[in-house]
Tab-separated table of C-alpha atoms in Angstrom:
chain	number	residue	atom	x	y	z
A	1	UNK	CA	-51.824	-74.432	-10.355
A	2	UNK	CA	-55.285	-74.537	-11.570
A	3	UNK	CA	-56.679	-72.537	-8.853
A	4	UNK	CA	-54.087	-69.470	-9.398
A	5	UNK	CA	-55.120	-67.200	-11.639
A	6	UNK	CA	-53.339	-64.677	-14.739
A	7	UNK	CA	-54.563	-61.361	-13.179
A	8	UNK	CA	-53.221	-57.653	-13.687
A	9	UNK	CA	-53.927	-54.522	-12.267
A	10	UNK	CA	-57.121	-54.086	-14.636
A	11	UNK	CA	-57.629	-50.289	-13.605
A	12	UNK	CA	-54.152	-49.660	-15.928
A	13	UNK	CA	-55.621	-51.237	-18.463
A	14	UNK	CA	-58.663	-48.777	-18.875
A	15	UNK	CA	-62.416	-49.827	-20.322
A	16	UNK	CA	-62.693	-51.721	-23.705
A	17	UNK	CA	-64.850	-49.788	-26.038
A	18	UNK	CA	-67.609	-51.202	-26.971
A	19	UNK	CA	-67.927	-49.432	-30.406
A	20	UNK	CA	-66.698	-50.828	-33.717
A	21	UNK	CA	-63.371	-49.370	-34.003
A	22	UNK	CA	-63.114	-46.701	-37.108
A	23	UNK	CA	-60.604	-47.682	-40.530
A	24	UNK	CA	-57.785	-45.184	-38.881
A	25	UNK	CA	-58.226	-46.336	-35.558
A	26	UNK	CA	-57.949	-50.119	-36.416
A	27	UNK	CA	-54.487	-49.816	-38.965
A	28	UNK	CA	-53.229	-47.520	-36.447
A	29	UNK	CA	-53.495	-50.431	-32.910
A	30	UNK	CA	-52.628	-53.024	-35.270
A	31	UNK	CA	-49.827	-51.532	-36.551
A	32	UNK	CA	-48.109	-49.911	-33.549
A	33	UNK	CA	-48.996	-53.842	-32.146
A	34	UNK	CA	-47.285	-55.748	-35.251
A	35	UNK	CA	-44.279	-53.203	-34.641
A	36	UNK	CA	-43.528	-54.545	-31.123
A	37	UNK	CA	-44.291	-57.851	-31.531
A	38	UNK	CA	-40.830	-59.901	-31.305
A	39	UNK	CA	-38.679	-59.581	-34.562
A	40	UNK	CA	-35.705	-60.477	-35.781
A	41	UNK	CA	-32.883	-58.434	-36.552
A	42	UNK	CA	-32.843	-56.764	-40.123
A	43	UNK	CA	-35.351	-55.024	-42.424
A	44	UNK	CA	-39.317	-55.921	-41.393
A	45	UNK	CA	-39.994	-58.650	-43.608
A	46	UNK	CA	-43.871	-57.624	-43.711
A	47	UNK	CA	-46.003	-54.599	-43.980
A	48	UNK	CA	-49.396	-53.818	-43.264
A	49	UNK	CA	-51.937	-51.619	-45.765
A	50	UNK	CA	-56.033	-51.352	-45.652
A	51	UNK	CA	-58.543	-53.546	-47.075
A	52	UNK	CA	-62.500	-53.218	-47.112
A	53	UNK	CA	-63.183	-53.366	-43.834
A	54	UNK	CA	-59.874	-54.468	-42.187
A	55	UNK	CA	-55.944	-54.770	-42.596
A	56	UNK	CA	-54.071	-56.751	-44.513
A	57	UNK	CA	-50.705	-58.426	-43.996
A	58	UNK	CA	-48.196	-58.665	-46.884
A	59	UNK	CA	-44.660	-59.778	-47.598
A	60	UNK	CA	-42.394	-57.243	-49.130
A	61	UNK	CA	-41.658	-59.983	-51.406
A	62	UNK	CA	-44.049	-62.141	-52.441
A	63	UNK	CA	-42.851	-65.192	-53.107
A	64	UNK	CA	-41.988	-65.264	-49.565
A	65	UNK	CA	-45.559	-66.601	-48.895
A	66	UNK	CA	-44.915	-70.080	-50.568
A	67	UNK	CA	-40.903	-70.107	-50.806
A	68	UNK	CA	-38.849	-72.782	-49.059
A	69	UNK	CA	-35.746	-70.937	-48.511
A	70	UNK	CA	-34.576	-70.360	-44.749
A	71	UNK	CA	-35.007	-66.913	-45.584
A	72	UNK	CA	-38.971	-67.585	-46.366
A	73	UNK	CA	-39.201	-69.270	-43.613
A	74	UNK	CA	-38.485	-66.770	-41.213
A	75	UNK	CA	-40.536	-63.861	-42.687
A	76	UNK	CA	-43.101	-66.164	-42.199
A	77	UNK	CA	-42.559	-66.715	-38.649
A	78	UNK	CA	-41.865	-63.219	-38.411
A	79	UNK	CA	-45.564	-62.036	-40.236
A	80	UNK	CA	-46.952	-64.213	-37.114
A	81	UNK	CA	-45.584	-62.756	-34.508
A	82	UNK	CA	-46.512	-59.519	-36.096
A	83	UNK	CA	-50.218	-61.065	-36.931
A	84	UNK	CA	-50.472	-62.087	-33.212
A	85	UNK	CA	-49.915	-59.232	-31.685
A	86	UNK	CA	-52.526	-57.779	-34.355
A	87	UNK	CA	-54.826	-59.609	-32.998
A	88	UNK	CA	-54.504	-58.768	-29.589
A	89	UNK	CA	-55.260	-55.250	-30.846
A	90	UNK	CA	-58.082	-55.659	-31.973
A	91	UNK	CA	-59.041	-57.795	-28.797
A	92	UNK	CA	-57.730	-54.297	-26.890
A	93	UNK	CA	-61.039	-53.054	-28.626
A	94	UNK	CA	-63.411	-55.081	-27.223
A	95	UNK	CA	-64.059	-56.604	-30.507
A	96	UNK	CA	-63.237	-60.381	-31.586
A	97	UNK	CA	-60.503	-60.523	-34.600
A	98	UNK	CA	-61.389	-62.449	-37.318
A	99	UNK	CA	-58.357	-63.926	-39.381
A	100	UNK	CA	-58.652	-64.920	-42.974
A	101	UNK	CA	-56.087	-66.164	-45.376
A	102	UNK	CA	-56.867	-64.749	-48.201
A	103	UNK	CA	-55.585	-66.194	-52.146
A	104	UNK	CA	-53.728	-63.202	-53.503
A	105	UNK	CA	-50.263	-63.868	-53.079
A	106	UNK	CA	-48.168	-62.348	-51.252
A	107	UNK	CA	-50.952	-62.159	-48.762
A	108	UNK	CA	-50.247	-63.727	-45.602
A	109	UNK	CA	-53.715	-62.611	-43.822
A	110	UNK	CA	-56.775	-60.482	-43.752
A	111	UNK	CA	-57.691	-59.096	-40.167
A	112	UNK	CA	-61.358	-57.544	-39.325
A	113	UNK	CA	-62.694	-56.467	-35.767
A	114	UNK	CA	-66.036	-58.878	-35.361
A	115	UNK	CA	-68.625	-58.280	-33.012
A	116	UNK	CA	-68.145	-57.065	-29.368
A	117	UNK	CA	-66.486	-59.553	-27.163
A	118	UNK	CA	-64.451	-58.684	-24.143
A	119	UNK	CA	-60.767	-60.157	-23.164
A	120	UNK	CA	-60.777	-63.416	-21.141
A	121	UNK	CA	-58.741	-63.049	-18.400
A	122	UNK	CA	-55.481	-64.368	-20.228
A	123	UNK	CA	-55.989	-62.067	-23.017
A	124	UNK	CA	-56.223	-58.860	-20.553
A	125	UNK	CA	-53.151	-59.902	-18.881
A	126	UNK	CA	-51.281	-60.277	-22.398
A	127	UNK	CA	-52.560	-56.835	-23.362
A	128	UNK	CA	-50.508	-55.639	-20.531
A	129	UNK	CA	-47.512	-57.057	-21.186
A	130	UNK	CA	-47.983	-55.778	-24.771
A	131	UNK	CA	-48.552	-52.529	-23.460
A	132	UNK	CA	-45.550	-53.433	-21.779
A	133	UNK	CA	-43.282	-54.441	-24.683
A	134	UNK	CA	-43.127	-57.799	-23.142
A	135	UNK	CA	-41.371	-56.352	-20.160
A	136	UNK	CA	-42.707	-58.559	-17.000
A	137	UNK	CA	-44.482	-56.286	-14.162
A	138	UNK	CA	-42.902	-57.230	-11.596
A	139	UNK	CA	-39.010	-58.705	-10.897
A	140	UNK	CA	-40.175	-61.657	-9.154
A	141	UNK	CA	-42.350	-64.629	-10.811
A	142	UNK	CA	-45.674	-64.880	-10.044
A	143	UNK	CA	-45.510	-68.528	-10.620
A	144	UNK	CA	-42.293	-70.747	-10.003
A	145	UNK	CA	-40.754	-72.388	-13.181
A	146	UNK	CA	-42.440	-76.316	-12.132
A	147	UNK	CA	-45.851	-73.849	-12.728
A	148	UNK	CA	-44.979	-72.214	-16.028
A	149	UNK	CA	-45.254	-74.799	-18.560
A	150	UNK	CA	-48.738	-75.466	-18.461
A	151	UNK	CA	-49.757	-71.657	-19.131
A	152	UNK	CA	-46.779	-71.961	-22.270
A	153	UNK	CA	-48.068	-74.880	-23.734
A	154	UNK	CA	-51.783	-73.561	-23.131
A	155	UNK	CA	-50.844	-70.702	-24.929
A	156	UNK	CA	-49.329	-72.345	-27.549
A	157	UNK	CA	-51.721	-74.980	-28.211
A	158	UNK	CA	-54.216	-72.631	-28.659
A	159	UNK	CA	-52.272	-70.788	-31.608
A	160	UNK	CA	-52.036	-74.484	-32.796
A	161	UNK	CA	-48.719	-74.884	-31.959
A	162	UNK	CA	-47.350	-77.680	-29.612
A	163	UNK	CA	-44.790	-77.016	-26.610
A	164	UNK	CA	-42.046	-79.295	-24.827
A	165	UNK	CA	-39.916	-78.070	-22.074
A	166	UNK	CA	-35.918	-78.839	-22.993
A	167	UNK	CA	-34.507	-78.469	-19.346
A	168	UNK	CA	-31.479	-76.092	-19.219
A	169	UNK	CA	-30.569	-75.102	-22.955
A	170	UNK	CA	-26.888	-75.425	-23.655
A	171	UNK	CA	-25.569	-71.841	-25.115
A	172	UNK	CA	-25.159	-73.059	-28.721
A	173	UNK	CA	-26.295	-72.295	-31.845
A	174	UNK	CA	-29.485	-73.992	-33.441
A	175	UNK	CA	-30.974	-71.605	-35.630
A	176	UNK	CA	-30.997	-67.805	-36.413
A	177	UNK	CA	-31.602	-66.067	-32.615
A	178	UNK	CA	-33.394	-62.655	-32.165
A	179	UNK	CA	-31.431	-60.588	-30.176
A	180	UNK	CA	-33.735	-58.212	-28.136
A	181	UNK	CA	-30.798	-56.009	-25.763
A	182	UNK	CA	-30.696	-58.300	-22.816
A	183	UNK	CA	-27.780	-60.691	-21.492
A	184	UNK	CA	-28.519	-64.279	-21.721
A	185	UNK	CA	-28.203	-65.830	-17.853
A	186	UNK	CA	-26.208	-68.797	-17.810
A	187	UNK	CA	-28.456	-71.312	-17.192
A	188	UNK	CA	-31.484	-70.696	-18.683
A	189	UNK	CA	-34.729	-73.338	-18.969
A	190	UNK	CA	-35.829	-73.922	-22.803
A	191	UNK	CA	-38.816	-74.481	-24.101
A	192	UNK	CA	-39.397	-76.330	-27.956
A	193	UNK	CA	-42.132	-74.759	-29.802
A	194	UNK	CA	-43.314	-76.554	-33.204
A	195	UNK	CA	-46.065	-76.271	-35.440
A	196	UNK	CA	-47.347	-79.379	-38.335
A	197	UNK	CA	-48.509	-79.030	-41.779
A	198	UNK	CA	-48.341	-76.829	-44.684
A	199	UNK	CA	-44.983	-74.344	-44.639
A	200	UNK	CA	-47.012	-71.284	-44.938
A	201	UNK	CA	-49.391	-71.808	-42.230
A	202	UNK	CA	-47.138	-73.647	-40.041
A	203	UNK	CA	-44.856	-71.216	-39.921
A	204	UNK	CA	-47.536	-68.453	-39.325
A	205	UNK	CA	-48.762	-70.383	-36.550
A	206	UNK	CA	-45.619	-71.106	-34.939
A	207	UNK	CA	-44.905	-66.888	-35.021
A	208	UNK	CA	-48.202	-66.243	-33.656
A	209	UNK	CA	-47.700	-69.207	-30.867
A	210	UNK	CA	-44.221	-67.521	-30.048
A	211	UNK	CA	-45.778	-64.163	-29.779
A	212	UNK	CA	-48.554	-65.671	-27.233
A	213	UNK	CA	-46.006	-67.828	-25.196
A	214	UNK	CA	-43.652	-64.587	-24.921
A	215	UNK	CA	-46.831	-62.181	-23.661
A	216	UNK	CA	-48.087	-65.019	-21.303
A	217	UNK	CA	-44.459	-65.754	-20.034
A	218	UNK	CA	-44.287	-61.963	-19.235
A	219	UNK	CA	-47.403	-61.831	-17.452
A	220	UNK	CA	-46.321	-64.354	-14.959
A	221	UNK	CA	-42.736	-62.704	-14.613
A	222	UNK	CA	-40.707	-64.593	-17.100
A	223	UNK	CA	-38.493	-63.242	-19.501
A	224	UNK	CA	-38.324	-64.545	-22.894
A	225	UNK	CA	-35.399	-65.002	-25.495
A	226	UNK	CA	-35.880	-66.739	-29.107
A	227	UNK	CA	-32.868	-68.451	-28.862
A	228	UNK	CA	-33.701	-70.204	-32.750
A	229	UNK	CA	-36.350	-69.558	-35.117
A	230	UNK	CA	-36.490	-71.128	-37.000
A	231	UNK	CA	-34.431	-74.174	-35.349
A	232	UNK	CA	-32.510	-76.414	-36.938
A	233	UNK	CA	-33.319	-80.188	-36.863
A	234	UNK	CA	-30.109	-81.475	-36.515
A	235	UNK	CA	-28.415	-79.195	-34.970
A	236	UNK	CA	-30.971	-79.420	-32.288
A	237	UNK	CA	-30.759	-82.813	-31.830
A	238	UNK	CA	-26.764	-82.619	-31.141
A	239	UNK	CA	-27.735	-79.293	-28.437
A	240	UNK	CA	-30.588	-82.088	-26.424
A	241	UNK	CA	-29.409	-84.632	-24.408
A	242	UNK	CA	-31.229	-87.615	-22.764
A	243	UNK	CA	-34.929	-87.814	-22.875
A	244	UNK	CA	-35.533	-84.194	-24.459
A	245	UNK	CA	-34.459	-86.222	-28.075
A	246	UNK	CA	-37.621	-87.733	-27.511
A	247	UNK	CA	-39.661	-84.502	-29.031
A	248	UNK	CA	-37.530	-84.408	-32.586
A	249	UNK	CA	-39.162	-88.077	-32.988
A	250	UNK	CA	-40.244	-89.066	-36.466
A	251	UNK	CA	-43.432	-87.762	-36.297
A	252	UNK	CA	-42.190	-84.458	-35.657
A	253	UNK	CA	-40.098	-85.015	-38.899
A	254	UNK	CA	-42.035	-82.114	-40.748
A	255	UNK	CA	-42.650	-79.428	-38.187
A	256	UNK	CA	-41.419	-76.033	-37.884
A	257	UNK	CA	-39.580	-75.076	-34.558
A	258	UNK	CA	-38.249	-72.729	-32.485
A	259	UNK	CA	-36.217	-72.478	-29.301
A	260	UNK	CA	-37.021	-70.079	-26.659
A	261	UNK	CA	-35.409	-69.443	-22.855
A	262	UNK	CA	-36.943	-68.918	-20.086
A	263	UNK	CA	-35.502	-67.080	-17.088
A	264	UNK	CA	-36.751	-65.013	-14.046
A	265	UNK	CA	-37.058	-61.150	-14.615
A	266	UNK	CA	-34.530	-60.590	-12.250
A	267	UNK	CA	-32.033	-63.178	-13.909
A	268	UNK	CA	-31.642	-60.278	-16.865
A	269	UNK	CA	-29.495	-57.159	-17.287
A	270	UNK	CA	-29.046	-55.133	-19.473
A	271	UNK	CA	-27.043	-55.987	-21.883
């Protein structure tokens, strides 16, 4: 697996500039990117307006940004996704985004283009599937399902987020889904996604780590579905069976999670 590697036909992709990108040029990538970046149904719990310098990412209601109520919770995840794929954006300049909480509330971040540095491999191939609306290239997988998880949890471990394979998902119903237009196939593979620590960053983190899982899984010719986000402990544990119980352990007692499936780009249709 190690010696396969995430490529895309770079010559659709174009040159990354190498100039700082202007005030109008950076809201306007980051927030055509925050737009497509997965959502859930309903009004955009976020919006984006200028700061010195950069872009910042607010809640349309501020409390939102230290509230515990389920609906808190998933404008946070929500703002992730959304800050993700705002960061990729700014990667699609050439430039290296620098994230900063910042104290005013409401606030969920501050993002700035930094100094020139190119896409890794990984990030060039998520670019296209941004560019791509998460839509896979190709209808076959580039890499069989036994393959998959370590790019997923890569990708999710470096958003801070940690990722466990469920083995097929039983269709039930663990959390709020995000419907995106496609069929659900009968049988598809799940994959846990959790994040530790404080609600507001946890929950930003485990957005961001779904919006990087979803891009990567496209890349490689998976389809992605947020089945739950966030999921629900005990609901979840009912849905598991056998071994997978083992993840929603006690010292998983405080994370955040989410439930996504997995499935072949030909295993959709439109729904």
């Amino acid at each position: 697996m190690h010696a396969q590697q995430m490529t895309v036909d770079e010559r659709s992709l174009g040159a990354f500039p190498f100039a700082a990108p202007t005030a109008d040029m950076l809201m306007e990538a980051v927030a055509h990117a925050a737009h497509g970046s997965a959502q859930a149904t309903g009004p955009t719990p976020w919006y984006i307006d200028a700061v010195p310098d950069g872009v910042a990412m607010r809640m349309i209601v501020r409390r939102w940004t230290e509230a515990s109520s389920p609906d808190a919770v998933l404008a946070r995840i929500a703002a992730g996704t959304a800050l993700r794929a705002a960061r990729l954006a700014v990667v699609g300049f050439g430039r290296r985004p620098v994230t900063a909480h910042g104290p005013e509330p409401g606030v969920v971040a501050v993002l700035r283009a930094g100094g020139r540095r190119e896409p890794c491999p990984e990030e060039t191939a998520m670019l296209d599937g941004q560019r791509r609306s998460g839509v896979p290239r190709r209808p076959d997988p580039v890499v069989p399902e036994v393959g998959l998880l370590p790019w997923l949890r890569r990708a999710a471990e470096r958003e801070g987020a940690w990722a466990r394979s469920t083995g097929l998902m039983p269709h039930v119903d663990v959390g709020p889904a995000w419907p995106d237009g496609r069929a659900v196939p009968e049988h598809p593979s799940g994959l846990l996604l959790g994040t530790d620590g404080l609600a507001l960053h946890a929950d930003v983190r485990l957005g961001q780590a779904i919006e990087a899982v979803r891009l990567t899984a496209a890349a490689l010719g998976w389809w992605t579905r947020i089945a739950a986000a966030p999921a629900d402990r005990d609901r979840l544990r009912e849905a598991l069976r056998g071994s997978a119980r083992a993840v929603l352990g006690a010292h998983r007692r405080g994370a955040t999670m989410a439930v996504l499936q997995l499935s072949p780009a030909l295993a959709f249709v439109a729904a």
